[in-house]
């Protein structure tokens, strides 16, 4: 199955970034303009807060998808995972960026619906005019009350990750999931939803075992009452799990400077963990963030500083300098970004 990268890629980008285009205000636009100016010019110090914040509200997951960290955890490691984010921590973050941040995505490597306060978090963000979206496997046996609460929470977009239209194809990637449960939840969500939100989006990762179903997706979308689709190439998680693909690299062989910074994360986004630690992105050092938090190198903590101060801190300025010209500003062996394959030759692995 081939995808025309240029037109198709831009189409997918536009659809996935729906939450960045709605509920705009002059203050949000001004903050976004500041951050985009910083990215385009490579200027590490122009002020503002992240345009987008990924909030890890629930590190745990009931499924064992091969591409994900959760498929390789031992029982002691699973028990040691961080607890779900407290409601007060989330509310404090919202208060710090309300009126400026465009969107928050309330998930990272876990299943957001496992946080019992998720609907309250979504409502608090919505009342602060912050758009929200989650990606969920939606494979939990949810009551009518839970689904109605989600439908009325103010959630802007719900992305449901399926990756298979039959139990056979679904089960090869979504291990421990149940397609019947997903579809039952989905039908009730469509029934309980009032208006156009949450926008319901089907996410489908294409592998060799399910590529024959791609022509069936549009009919499935319409039949299930889904608003939109995101179709991406998947990768073989058994051979290349995320934690290995984004693990720190040895040595220091920086990529040459380009016209634009090599990574947009330190200019536009941030990841906030359950304990309030702020990290440079959601891809890099994932295993450390979940299992070895004493070595994870956070760039700040929202319980100790406001997001404004964290985003203007020396650690964040260094992240932007590394992204703009890693050869000039590196190495920085104690920095979160050091060893990232985006910044340096990634042939060498730990």
CSV table of C-alpha atoms in Angstrom, one decimal:
chain,number,residue,atom,x,y,z
A,1,UNK,CA,0.0,0.0,0.0
A,2,UNK,CA,1.6,3.3,-1.1
A,3,UNK,CA,0.8,6.8,0.2
A,4,UNK,CA,1.7,9.9,-1.8
A,5,UNK,CA,3.7,11.7,0.9
A,6,UNK,CA,3.3,15.3,-0.2
A,7,UNK,CA,-0.5,15.7,-0.7
A,8,UNK,CA,-1.5,12.9,1.6
A,9,UNK,CA,0.8,13.9,4.4
A,10,UNK,CA,-0.4,17.5,4.4
A,11,UNK,CA,-4.0,16.3,4.4
A,12,UNK,CA,-3.3,14.1,7.4
A,13,UNK,CA,-1.5,17.0,9.2
A,14,UNK,CA,-4.4,19.3,8.6
A,15,UNK,CA,-7.0,16.8,9.9
A,16,UNK,CA,-5.0,15.8,13.0
A,17,UNK,CA,-4.4,19.4,14.0
A,18,UNK,CA,-8.1,20.2,14.1
A,19,UNK,CA,-7.7,21.1,17.8
A,20,UNK,CA,-5.2,23.9,16.9
A,21,UNK,CA,-7.7,25.7,14.7
A,22,UNK,CA,-10.8,26.1,16.8
A,23,UNK,CA,-11.8,28.4,19.6
A,24,UNK,CA,-9.1,30.9,18.7
A,25,UNK,CA,-8.7,34.2,20.6
A,26,UNK,CA,-6.4,37.2,20.0
A,27,UNK,CA,-4.3,36.2,23.1
A,28,UNK,CA,-3.9,32.6,21.8
A,29,UNK,CA,-2.9,33.8,18.4
A,30,UNK,CA,-0.4,36.2,19.9
A,31,UNK,CA,1.2,33.5,22.0
A,32,UNK,CA,1.3,31.2,19.0
A,33,UNK,CA,2.9,33.9,16.8
A,34,UNK,CA,5.6,34.4,19.4
A,35,UNK,CA,6.4,30.7,19.6
A,36,UNK,CA,6.4,30.3,15.8
A,37,UNK,CA,8.6,33.3,15.4
A,38,UNK,CA,11.0,31.7,17.9
A,39,UNK,CA,11.0,28.5,15.8
A,40,UNK,CA,11.5,30.2,12.4
A,41,UNK,CA,14.3,32.4,13.6
A,42,UNK,CA,15.9,30.0,16.0
A,43,UNK,CA,15.7,32.7,18.7
A,44,UNK,CA,15.7,30.8,22.0
A,45,UNK,CA,14.2,33.6,24.1
A,46,UNK,CA,11.0,35.3,22.9
A,47,UNK,CA,8.7,34.5,25.9
A,48,UNK,CA,5.3,32.8,25.9
A,49,UNK,CA,4.1,29.3,26.9
A,50,UNK,CA,3.8,26.1,24.8
A,51,UNK,CA,1.2,26.2,22.0
A,52,UNK,CA,0.5,22.5,22.8
A,53,UNK,CA,1.1,20.6,26.0
A,54,UNK,CA,1.0,16.8,26.2
A,55,UNK,CA,-0.2,15.8,29.7
A,56,UNK,CA,0.4,12.3,30.9
A,57,UNK,CA,-2.7,11.8,33.0
A,58,UNK,CA,-2.4,7.9,33.1
A,59,UNK,CA,0.8,6.1,32.5
A,60,UNK,CA,-0.7,2.6,32.8
A,61,UNK,CA,-2.5,0.6,30.1
A,62,UNK,CA,-4.5,-2.6,30.0
A,63,UNK,CA,-3.2,-3.5,26.5
A,64,UNK,CA,0.1,-4.9,25.3
A,65,UNK,CA,0.6,-3.5,21.7
A,66,UNK,CA,3.9,-4.8,20.4
A,67,UNK,CA,5.2,-1.3,19.4
A,68,UNK,CA,4.7,0.1,22.9
A,69,UNK,CA,6.6,0.1,26.1
A,70,UNK,CA,3.8,-1.7,27.9
A,71,UNK,CA,4.4,-4.9,25.9
A,72,UNK,CA,7.9,-5.4,27.4
A,73,UNK,CA,7.3,-4.5,31.1
A,74,UNK,CA,7.9,-7.1,33.8
A,75,UNK,CA,5.5,-7.3,36.7
A,76,UNK,CA,7.8,-5.4,39.1
A,77,UNK,CA,8.2,-2.7,36.4
A,78,UNK,CA,4.5,-2.4,35.9
A,79,UNK,CA,3.9,-2.0,39.6
A,80,UNK,CA,6.5,0.7,39.7
A,81,UNK,CA,4.8,2.9,37.1
A,82,UNK,CA,3.8,6.4,38.1
A,83,UNK,CA,0.3,6.8,39.6
A,84,UNK,CA,-2.3,8.7,37.5
A,85,UNK,CA,-2.1,12.4,37.6
A,86,UNK,CA,-4.0,14.1,40.5
A,87,UNK,CA,-6.8,16.4,39.5
A,88,UNK,CA,-5.2,19.3,41.5
A,89,UNK,CA,-2.0,19.0,39.5
A,90,UNK,CA,-3.9,19.2,36.2
A,91,UNK,CA,-5.9,22.2,37.4
A,92,UNK,CA,-2.7,24.0,38.5
A,93,UNK,CA,-1.2,23.5,35.0
A,94,UNK,CA,-4.4,24.8,33.3
A,95,UNK,CA,-4.4,27.8,35.5
A,96,UNK,CA,-0.8,28.6,34.5
A,97,UNK,CA,-1.5,28.6,30.7
A,98,UNK,CA,-5.2,29.4,30.4
A,99,UNK,CA,-5.9,31.9,27.6
A,100,UNK,CA,-2.7,31.2,25.7
A,101,UNK,CA,-2.1,27.5,25.1
A,102,UNK,CA,-4.2,26.2,22.1
A,103,UNK,CA,-4.5,22.6,23.0
A,104,UNK,CA,-3.7,19.8,25.5
A,105,UNK,CA,-3.5,16.1,24.7
A,106,UNK,CA,-4.3,14.2,27.8
A,107,UNK,CA,-2.3,11.0,27.1
A,108,UNK,CA,1.2,9.7,26.5
A,109,UNK,CA,1.9,5.9,26.5
A,110,UNK,CA,-1.0,5.0,28.7
A,111,UNK,CA,-4.8,4.7,28.4
A,112,UNK,CA,-6.3,8.1,29.6
A,113,UNK,CA,-9.6,6.5,30.5
A,114,UNK,CA,-7.9,4.7,33.4
A,115,UNK,CA,-7.7,8.1,35.2
A,116,UNK,CA,-11.0,8.3,37.2
A,117,UNK,CA,-10.8,12.1,37.0
A,118,UNK,CA,-10.4,12.4,33.3
A,119,UNK,CA,-13.9,13.9,32.6
A,120,UNK,CA,-13.3,16.5,35.3
A,121,UNK,CA,-10.0,17.4,33.8
A,122,UNK,CA,-11.5,17.8,30.4
A,123,UNK,CA,-14.3,20.0,31.7
A,124,UNK,CA,-11.8,22.2,33.7
A,125,UNK,CA,-9.7,22.7,30.5
A,126,UNK,CA,-12.8,23.4,28.4
A,127,UNK,CA,-14.0,26.0,30.9
A,128,UNK,CA,-10.6,27.6,30.5
A,129,UNK,CA,-11.0,27.6,26.7
A,130,UNK,CA,-8.3,25.1,26.1
A,131,UNK,CA,-9.0,22.6,23.4
A,132,UNK,CA,-8.4,18.9,24.4
A,133,UNK,CA,-8.0,15.6,22.7
A,134,UNK,CA,-7.2,12.1,23.7
A,135,UNK,CA,-6.2,9.0,21.9
A,136,UNK,CA,-7.8,5.9,23.4
A,137,UNK,CA,-7.9,2.2,22.7
A,138,UNK,CA,-11.6,2.5,23.9
A,139,UNK,CA,-11.5,-1.1,24.8
A,140,UNK,CA,-12.7,-0.8,28.4
A,141,UNK,CA,-16.2,-1.9,29.5
A,142,UNK,CA,-17.6,1.5,30.1
A,143,UNK,CA,-21.0,2.1,31.7
A,144,UNK,CA,-23.6,4.4,30.1
A,145,UNK,CA,-22.9,6.9,32.8
A,146,UNK,CA,-19.2,6.9,32.0
A,147,UNK,CA,-19.8,7.4,28.3
A,148,UNK,CA,-22.3,10.1,28.8
A,149,UNK,CA,-19.9,11.9,31.2
A,150,UNK,CA,-17.2,11.7,28.5
A,151,UNK,CA,-19.6,13.0,25.8
A,152,UNK,CA,-20.5,16.0,27.9
A,153,UNK,CA,-17.0,16.7,29.3
A,154,UNK,CA,-16.1,19.4,26.8
A,155,UNK,CA,-13.5,17.1,25.0
A,156,UNK,CA,-12.8,18.6,21.6
A,157,UNK,CA,-11.6,15.5,19.8
A,158,UNK,CA,-11.5,11.8,20.6
A,159,UNK,CA,-9.1,9.7,18.5
A,160,UNK,CA,-9.9,6.0,18.7
A,161,UNK,CA,-7.1,3.7,17.8
A,162,UNK,CA,-8.4,0.5,16.2
A,163,UNK,CA,-5.9,-0.9,13.6
A,164,UNK,CA,-8.3,-3.7,12.6
A,165,UNK,CA,-11.8,-4.1,11.4
A,166,UNK,CA,-12.1,-7.8,12.3
A,167,UNK,CA,-11.2,-9.7,15.5
A,168,UNK,CA,-8.3,-11.3,13.6
A,169,UNK,CA,-6.6,-8.2,12.3
A,170,UNK,CA,-7.5,-6.1,15.4
A,171,UNK,CA,-6.0,-8.7,17.7
A,172,UNK,CA,-2.6,-8.8,16.0
A,173,UNK,CA,-1.7,-5.3,17.1
A,174,UNK,CA,-4.2,-4.4,19.8
A,175,UNK,CA,-3.3,-7.3,22.1
A,176,UNK,CA,-5.7,-7.8,25.1
A,177,UNK,CA,-8.2,-5.6,23.4
A,178,UNK,CA,-11.7,-6.5,22.3
A,179,UNK,CA,-13.2,-5.0,19.1
A,180,UNK,CA,-16.8,-5.7,20.3
A,181,UNK,CA,-16.2,-3.6,23.4
A,182,UNK,CA,-14.8,-0.8,21.3
A,183,UNK,CA,-17.7,-0.8,18.9
A,184,UNK,CA,-20.3,-1.0,21.7
A,185,UNK,CA,-18.7,2.0,23.4
A,186,UNK,CA,-18.5,3.9,20.1
A,187,UNK,CA,-22.2,3.4,19.3
A,188,UNK,CA,-23.3,4.7,22.7
A,189,UNK,CA,-20.9,7.7,22.5
A,190,UNK,CA,-22.4,8.7,19.1
A,191,UNK,CA,-25.9,8.3,20.7
A,192,UNK,CA,-25.1,10.4,23.8
A,193,UNK,CA,-23.1,13.1,22.0
A,194,UNK,CA,-24.7,16.5,21.7
A,195,UNK,CA,-23.5,18.7,18.8
A,196,UNK,CA,-20.2,18.1,17.0
A,197,UNK,CA,-18.0,17.6,20.0
A,198,UNK,CA,-16.2,15.5,20.7
A,199,UNK,CA,-15.2,15.1,17.1
A,200,UNK,CA,-14.7,11.3,16.8
A,201,UNK,CA,-11.7,10.3,14.7
A,202,UNK,CA,-10.7,6.7,13.7
A,203,UNK,CA,-6.9,6.2,13.8
A,204,UNK,CA,-5.8,3.2,11.7
A,205,UNK,CA,-2.1,2.1,11.5
A,206,UNK,CA,-1.4,0.1,8.3
A,207,UNK,CA,0.6,-3.1,8.6
A,208,UNK,CA,1.1,-6.0,6.2
A,209,UNK,CA,-1.5,-8.0,8.1
A,210,UNK,CA,-4.3,-5.3,7.8
A,211,UNK,CA,-3.5,-3.4,4.6
A,212,UNK,CA,-6.3,-5.2,2.7
A,213,UNK,CA,-8.8,-3.5,5.0
A,214,UNK,CA,-7.8,0.1,4.0
A,215,UNK,CA,-10.4,0.2,1.1
A,216,UNK,CA,-13.1,-0.7,3.7
A,217,UNK,CA,-12.3,2.1,6.1
A,218,UNK,CA,-14.6,4.8,4.6
A,219,UNK,CA,-17.7,2.5,4.7
A,220,UNK,CA,-16.8,1.5,8.3
A,221,UNK,CA,-16.4,5.1,9.3
A,222,UNK,CA,-19.8,6.1,8.0
A,223,UNK,CA,-21.6,3.0,9.3
A,224,UNK,CA,-20.2,3.6,12.9
A,225,UNK,CA,-21.0,7.3,12.9
A,226,UNK,CA,-17.3,8.4,13.0
A,227,UNK,CA,-16.5,11.9,11.8
A,228,UNK,CA,-13.0,11.6,10.4
A,229,UNK,CA,-10.1,9.2,9.8
A,230,UNK,CA,-6.3,9.2,10.3
A,231,UNK,CA,-4.5,6.5,8.4
A,232,UNK,CA,-0.8,6.1,8.9
A,233,UNK,CA,1.9,3.5,8.1
A,234,UNK,CA,2.7,1.4,11.1
A,235,UNK,CA,6.1,-0.1,12.0
A,236,UNK,CA,6.9,-3.6,13.2
A,237,UNK,CA,7.0,-3.0,17.0
A,238,UNK,CA,8.4,-6.5,17.6
A,239,UNK,CA,11.5,-5.4,15.7
A,240,UNK,CA,11.6,-1.7,16.4
A,241,UNK,CA,9.7,-0.7,19.6
A,242,UNK,CA,9.4,3.0,20.3
A,243,UNK,CA,11.6,2.7,23.4
A,244,UNK,CA,14.5,1.5,21.3
A,245,UNK,CA,13.9,3.8,18.3
A,246,UNK,CA,14.1,6.9,20.6
A,247,UNK,CA,16.7,5.7,23.1
A,248,UNK,CA,19.7,7.9,23.7
A,249,UNK,CA,22.6,7.4,21.3
A,250,UNK,CA,26.3,7.1,22.3
A,251,UNK,CA,29.0,9.6,21.5
A,252,UNK,CA,28.5,13.0,19.9
A,253,UNK,CA,28.3,13.3,16.1
A,254,UNK,CA,25.9,16.2,15.6
A,255,UNK,CA,23.9,16.8,12.5
A,256,UNK,CA,24.9,20.0,10.6
A,257,UNK,CA,22.9,23.2,11.1
A,258,UNK,CA,19.9,23.6,8.7
A,259,UNK,CA,17.8,26.6,7.8
A,260,UNK,CA,15.2,25.7,10.5
A,261,UNK,CA,15.8,24.1,13.9
A,262,UNK,CA,16.0,20.3,13.7
A,263,UNK,CA,13.2,19.8,16.4
A,264,UNK,CA,10.1,21.9,17.0
A,265,UNK,CA,9.3,20.5,20.5
A,266,UNK,CA,11.3,23.0,22.6
A,267,UNK,CA,9.8,25.9,20.6
A,268,UNK,CA,6.2,24.9,20.5
A,269,UNK,CA,5.3,22.0,22.9
A,270,UNK,CA,6.1,20.3,26.2
A,271,UNK,CA,5.3,17.1,28.1
A,272,UNK,CA,4.1,17.3,31.7
A,273,UNK,CA,4.3,14.0,33.7
A,274,UNK,CA,2.0,12.9,36.5
A,275,UNK,CA,4.3,14.4,39.2
A,276,UNK,CA,4.5,17.8,37.4
A,277,UNK,CA,7.9,17.3,35.9
A,278,UNK,CA,8.2,19.0,32.5
A,279,UNK,CA,10.1,17.1,29.7
A,280,UNK,CA,11.3,18.2,26.3
A,281,UNK,CA,9.1,15.8,24.3
A,282,UNK,CA,7.1,12.7,24.4
A,283,UNK,CA,9.4,10.6,22.2
A,284,UNK,CA,12.8,10.7,23.7
A,285,UNK,CA,13.9,8.9,27.0
A,286,UNK,CA,10.5,7.3,27.3
A,287,UNK,CA,11.9,4.3,29.3
A,288,UNK,CA,13.6,6.7,31.7
A,289,UNK,CA,10.5,8.8,32.2
A,290,UNK,CA,8.4,5.7,33.1
A,291,UNK,CA,10.9,3.4,34.8
A,292,UNK,CA,14.0,5.3,35.8
A,293,UNK,CA,12.6,8.7,36.8
A,294,UNK,CA,15.7,9.5,38.9
A,295,UNK,CA,17.7,9.8,35.7
A,296,UNK,CA,15.1,11.3,33.4
A,297,UNK,CA,16.5,14.9,33.4
A,298,UNK,CA,13.3,17.0,33.6
A,299,UNK,CA,13.5,20.6,32.5
A,300,UNK,CA,11.4,21.9,35.3
A,301,UNK,CA,8.4,21.2,37.5
A,302,UNK,CA,5.1,23.0,37.5
A,303,UNK,CA,4.8,22.6,41.3
A,304,UNK,CA,8.0,24.7,41.8
A,305,UNK,CA,7.8,27.2,38.9
A,306,UNK,CA,5.1,28.4,36.5
A,307,UNK,CA,5.2,27.2,32.9
A,308,UNK,CA,6.2,30.7,31.9
A,309,UNK,CA,9.4,30.5,33.9
A,310,UNK,CA,10.1,26.9,32.9
A,311,UNK,CA,9.7,27.7,29.2
A,312,UNK,CA,12.1,30.7,29.7
A,313,UNK,CA,14.6,28.8,31.8
A,314,UNK,CA,18.2,28.1,30.9
A,315,UNK,CA,17.4,24.4,30.4
A,316,UNK,CA,14.8,25.2,27.7
A,317,UNK,CA,17.0,27.8,26.1
A,318,UNK,CA,19.7,25.2,25.8
A,319,UNK,CA,17.2,22.8,24.2
A,320,UNK,CA,16.4,25.3,21.6
A,321,UNK,CA,20.1,26.1,21.0
A,322,UNK,CA,20.8,22.4,20.5
A,323,UNK,CA,17.9,22.1,18.1
A,324,UNK,CA,19.0,25.2,16.1
A,325,UNK,CA,22.7,24.2,15.8
A,326,UNK,CA,23.7,21.1,17.7
A,327,UNK,CA,27.3,21.2,16.5
A,328,UNK,CA,27.8,24.7,17.8
A,329,UNK,CA,26.1,24.4,21.1
A,330,UNK,CA,26.7,20.7,22.1
A,331,UNK,CA,27.6,18.4,23.6
A,332,UNK,CA,25.6,18.8,26.8
A,333,UNK,CA,25.8,15.4,28.4
A,334,UNK,CA,23.6,16.3,31.3
A,335,UNK,CA,20.8,17.8,29.3
A,336,UNK,CA,17.6,16.0,28.4
A,337,UNK,CA,18.1,16.4,24.7
A,338,UNK,CA,21.7,15.0,24.6
A,339,UNK,CA,22.0,11.8,22.6
A,340,UNK,CA,18.7,12.3,20.7
A,341,UNK,CA,18.8,10.9,17.1
A,342,UNK,CA,17.1,14.1,15.9
A,343,UNK,CA,20.3,16.0,16.9
A,344,UNK,CA,23.0,13.6,16.1
A,345,UNK,CA,23.9,10.6,13.9
A,346,UNK,CA,21.8,7.7,15.3
A,347,UNK,CA,23.8,4.7,14.1
A,348,UNK,CA,25.3,4.1,17.5
A,349,UNK,CA,22.9,2.8,20.1
A,350,UNK,CA,23.4,2.3,23.9
